[in-house]
Short mmCIF file of C-alpha atoms in Angstrom, two decimals:
data_model
loop_
_atom_site.label_atom_id
_atom_site.label_comp_id
_atom_site.label_asym_id
_atom_site.label_seq_id
_atom_site.Cartn_x
_atom_site.Cartn_y
_atom_site.Cartn_z
CA MET A 6 -0.03 0.06 0.00
CA SER A 7 1.16 3.48 -0.64
CA HIS A 8 2.34 5.71 2.15
CA ARG A 9 -0.12 8.46 1.04
CA TYR A 10 -3.13 6.07 1.17
CA TRP A 11 -1.97 4.72 4.50
CA THR A 12 -1.73 8.06 6.10
CA ASP A 13 -4.92 9.46 4.43
CA THR A 14 -7.17 6.50 5.01
CA PHE A 15 -5.75 4.73 8.10
CA GLY A 16 -4.02 7.76 9.80
CA GLY A 17 -0.63 5.97 9.76
CA ASP A 18 -1.88 3.12 11.92
CA PRO A 19 0.88 0.43 11.93
CA SER A 20 -1.63 -2.35 12.93
CA VAL A 21 -2.93 -2.26 9.27
CA VAL A 22 -0.10 -4.35 8.23
CA GLY A 23 -1.07 -8.03 8.27
CA LYS A 24 -4.88 -7.15 8.03
CA GLN A 25 -7.30 -8.02 5.25
CA LEU A 26 -8.46 -5.33 2.82
CA ASP A 27 -11.04 -5.73 0.11
CA LEU A 28 -10.24 -4.33 -3.38
CA ASN A 29 -13.03 -4.67 -5.87
CA GLY A 30 -14.61 -7.23 -3.60
CA ILE A 31 -11.46 -9.33 -3.52
CA PRO A 32 -9.73 -9.82 -0.08
CA PHE A 33 -5.90 -8.97 0.05
CA MET A 34 -3.60 -9.05 3.03
CA VAL A 35 -1.64 -5.82 3.54
CA VAL A 36 2.06 -7.02 3.51
CA GLY A 37 3.71 -3.59 3.89
CA VAL A 38 3.50 0.10 3.44
CA ALA A 39 5.81 1.77 0.80
CA PRO A 40 8.17 4.51 2.04
CA ALA A 41 6.87 8.07 1.72
CA GLU A 42 9.31 8.87 -1.14
CA PHE A 43 8.29 5.75 -3.29
CA TYR A 44 5.59 6.44 -5.96
CA GLY A 45 5.88 3.19 -7.93
CA VAL A 46 8.24 2.29 -10.72
CA LYS A 47 7.22 5.13 -12.98
CA LEU A 48 6.64 8.71 -11.93
CA LYS A 49 2.89 9.48 -12.62
CA MET A 50 0.51 12.40 -11.96
CA ASN A 51 -1.67 9.92 -9.88
CA PRO A 52 0.53 7.27 -8.43
CA PRO A 53 -1.16 3.97 -7.42
CA ASP A 54 -2.43 3.33 -3.99
CA PHE A 55 -1.80 -0.44 -4.13
CA TRP A 56 0.59 -2.90 -5.73
CA ILE A 57 -0.71 -6.49 -6.32
CA PRO A 58 1.08 -9.47 -7.86
CA LEU A 59 0.45 -9.71 -11.59
CA GLY A 60 -0.75 -13.10 -11.34
CA LEU A 61 -4.00 -11.78 -9.45
CA GLN A 62 -4.70 -9.28 -12.09
CA PRO A 63 -7.70 -11.21 -13.64
CA GLU A 64 -9.34 -11.26 -10.26
CA VAL A 65 -9.19 -7.55 -9.76
CA ILE A 66 -9.24 -6.00 -13.34
CA SER A 67 -11.28 -7.75 -15.91
CA ARG A 68 -9.95 -7.71 -19.48
CA PRO A 69 -12.32 -7.59 -22.33
CA GLN A 70 -12.68 -10.88 -24.05
CA TRP A 71 -12.43 -10.45 -27.83
CA ARG A 72 -11.05 -12.76 -30.36
CA GLY A 73 -10.24 -15.38 -27.69
CA ALA A 74 -7.82 -13.09 -25.91
CA PRO A 75 -6.80 -14.57 -22.56
CA ALA A 76 -8.14 -12.79 -19.51
CA SER A 77 -4.57 -12.76 -17.83
CA TRP A 78 -2.03 -10.07 -19.04
CA LEU A 79 0.60 -12.77 -18.25
CA LYS A 80 -0.69 -14.87 -21.13
CA ALA A 81 -1.62 -12.11 -23.57
CA ASP A 82 0.41 -11.40 -26.64
CA ASP A 83 -0.63 -7.70 -26.86
CA VAL A 84 0.44 -6.15 -23.60
CA TYR A 85 3.27 -4.16 -24.60
CA TRP A 86 2.73 -1.29 -22.12
CA LEU A 87 3.56 -3.47 -19.04
CA ASP A 88 7.02 -2.85 -17.63
CA LEU A 89 8.39 -5.58 -15.56
CA MET A 90 10.85 -5.37 -12.65
CA GLY A 91 12.80 -8.02 -11.09
CA ARG A 92 15.89 -8.71 -9.04
CA LEU A 93 18.94 -10.51 -10.15
CA LYS A 94 20.16 -13.42 -7.95
CA PRO A 95 23.23 -12.30 -5.83
CA GLY A 96 26.41 -12.77 -7.91
CA ALA A 97 24.28 -13.15 -11.33
CA ASP A 98 25.84 -11.19 -14.43
CA ALA A 99 23.45 -8.75 -15.90
CA ARG A 100 24.86 -9.27 -19.38
CA GLN A 101 24.21 -12.99 -19.26
CA ALA A 102 20.87 -12.53 -17.81
CA ALA A 103 19.95 -10.02 -20.68
CA ALA A 104 21.31 -12.41 -23.23
CA ALA A 105 19.16 -15.29 -21.78
CA LEU A 106 16.07 -13.24 -21.67
CA THR A 107 16.73 -11.79 -25.19
CA THR A 108 16.93 -15.52 -26.57
CA GLN A 109 13.56 -16.31 -24.71
CA LEU A 110 12.01 -13.22 -26.17
CA ARG A 111 13.05 -13.97 -29.75
CA GLN A 112 11.84 -17.54 -29.36
CA MET A 113 8.50 -16.31 -28.23
CA LEU A 114 8.23 -13.85 -31.06
CA THR A 115 9.30 -16.46 -33.58
CA ALA A 116 6.59 -18.74 -32.38
CA GLN A 117 3.95 -16.08 -32.52
CA ALA A 118 5.13 -15.13 -36.05
CA GLY A 119 4.29 -18.53 -37.41
CA SER A 120 6.28 -20.78 -39.77
CA HIS A 121 6.69 -18.29 -42.52
CA PRO A 122 7.19 -14.76 -41.13
CA SER A 123 7.49 -11.82 -43.58
CA PRO A 124 11.07 -10.50 -44.04
CA ASP A 125 10.02 -7.30 -42.15
CA THR A 126 8.80 -9.47 -39.26
CA ALA A 127 11.95 -11.62 -39.22
CA ARG A 128 14.04 -8.54 -39.15
CA ARG A 129 12.21 -7.14 -36.22
CA ILE A 130 12.50 -10.28 -34.28
CA ARG A 131 16.31 -10.35 -34.89
CA GLU A 132 16.57 -6.76 -33.76
CA SER A 133 14.49 -7.34 -30.62
CA TYR A 134 16.36 -7.37 -27.31
CA ILE A 135 15.93 -7.16 -23.63
CA GLN A 136 17.72 -4.26 -21.84
CA LEU A 137 18.38 -4.58 -18.13
CA VAL A 138 18.68 -1.29 -16.32
CA PRO A 139 19.14 -0.44 -12.60
CA GLY A 140 15.69 0.08 -11.11
CA ALA A 141 16.87 2.04 -7.88
CA HIS A 142 15.33 5.23 -9.23
CA GLY A 143 12.32 3.71 -11.07
CA LEU A 144 11.64 3.74 -14.71
CA SER A 145 11.48 7.22 -16.59
CA SER A 146 11.43 7.84 -20.30
CA LEU A 147 11.89 11.53 -19.34
CA ARG A 148 15.21 10.76 -17.50
CA GLU A 149 16.52 8.71 -20.57
CA ARG A 150 15.43 11.53 -23.02
CA PHE A 151 16.73 14.52 -21.28
CA SER A 152 19.68 13.36 -19.23
CA ASP A 153 22.35 14.32 -21.87
CA ARG A 154 20.71 17.76 -22.39
CA LEU A 155 20.52 18.43 -18.63
CA HIS A 156 24.13 17.46 -18.20
CA THR A 157 25.07 19.96 -20.93
CA LEU A 158 22.94 22.67 -19.47
CA THR A 159 24.62 22.04 -15.97
CA LEU A 160 27.93 22.38 -17.31
CA LEU A 161 26.84 25.58 -19.21
CA VAL A 162 25.60 27.05 -15.83
CA ILE A 163 28.87 26.09 -14.24
CA LEU A 164 30.86 27.84 -16.90
CA ILE A 165 28.76 31.02 -16.64
CA LEU A 166 29.25 30.98 -12.90
CA VAL A 167 32.96 30.61 -13.17
CA ILE A 168 33.11 33.52 -15.60
CA ALA A 169 30.96 35.65 -13.25
CA CYS A 170 33.31 34.76 -10.44
CA ALA A 171 36.27 35.72 -12.58
CA ASN A 172 34.77 39.19 -13.55
CA ALA A 173 34.03 39.78 -9.88
CA ALA A 174 37.61 38.86 -8.84
CA ASN A 175 38.91 41.25 -11.68
CA LEU A 176 36.67 44.10 -10.49
CA LEU A 177 37.97 43.65 -6.99
CA LEU A 178 41.50 43.50 -8.08
CA ALA A 179 41.13 46.65 -10.34
CA ARG A 180 40.10 48.77 -7.29
#
């Protein structure tokens, strides 16, 4: 449960942990409260109040059934927006894990494409890969998109500050 929901709804009562709570009529046990500074894996305008195991998604959120699509996002082929986070085993090599996951991804995409995929589909499968990134600060496309520009801007501000300090020093020396 989020810290915000815990304080707003339960007044920060620590006895909530371990108790049952109903979400959409489904009973869940509160196993913990996230730290106040944690808003989820992605920064959003309205962060979630709860995090539940993905395996329980069909119980809480029903998915429209069309064209025989599975109810679970775990078994669906069209859930591309879902970001997964995991933890490497202690001592595991991130490059080896990424290579193994990339192999599994390509096998899955090849199976979905059928026995005779188009050249474009085959190329996209070959170019598909899994990238493992540190998750300590969450996932943010803005961070990835603007970090280089922000570093450049920071260096520019430092340069202007050094020039201003040099000018002030010259004025003091000229007196």
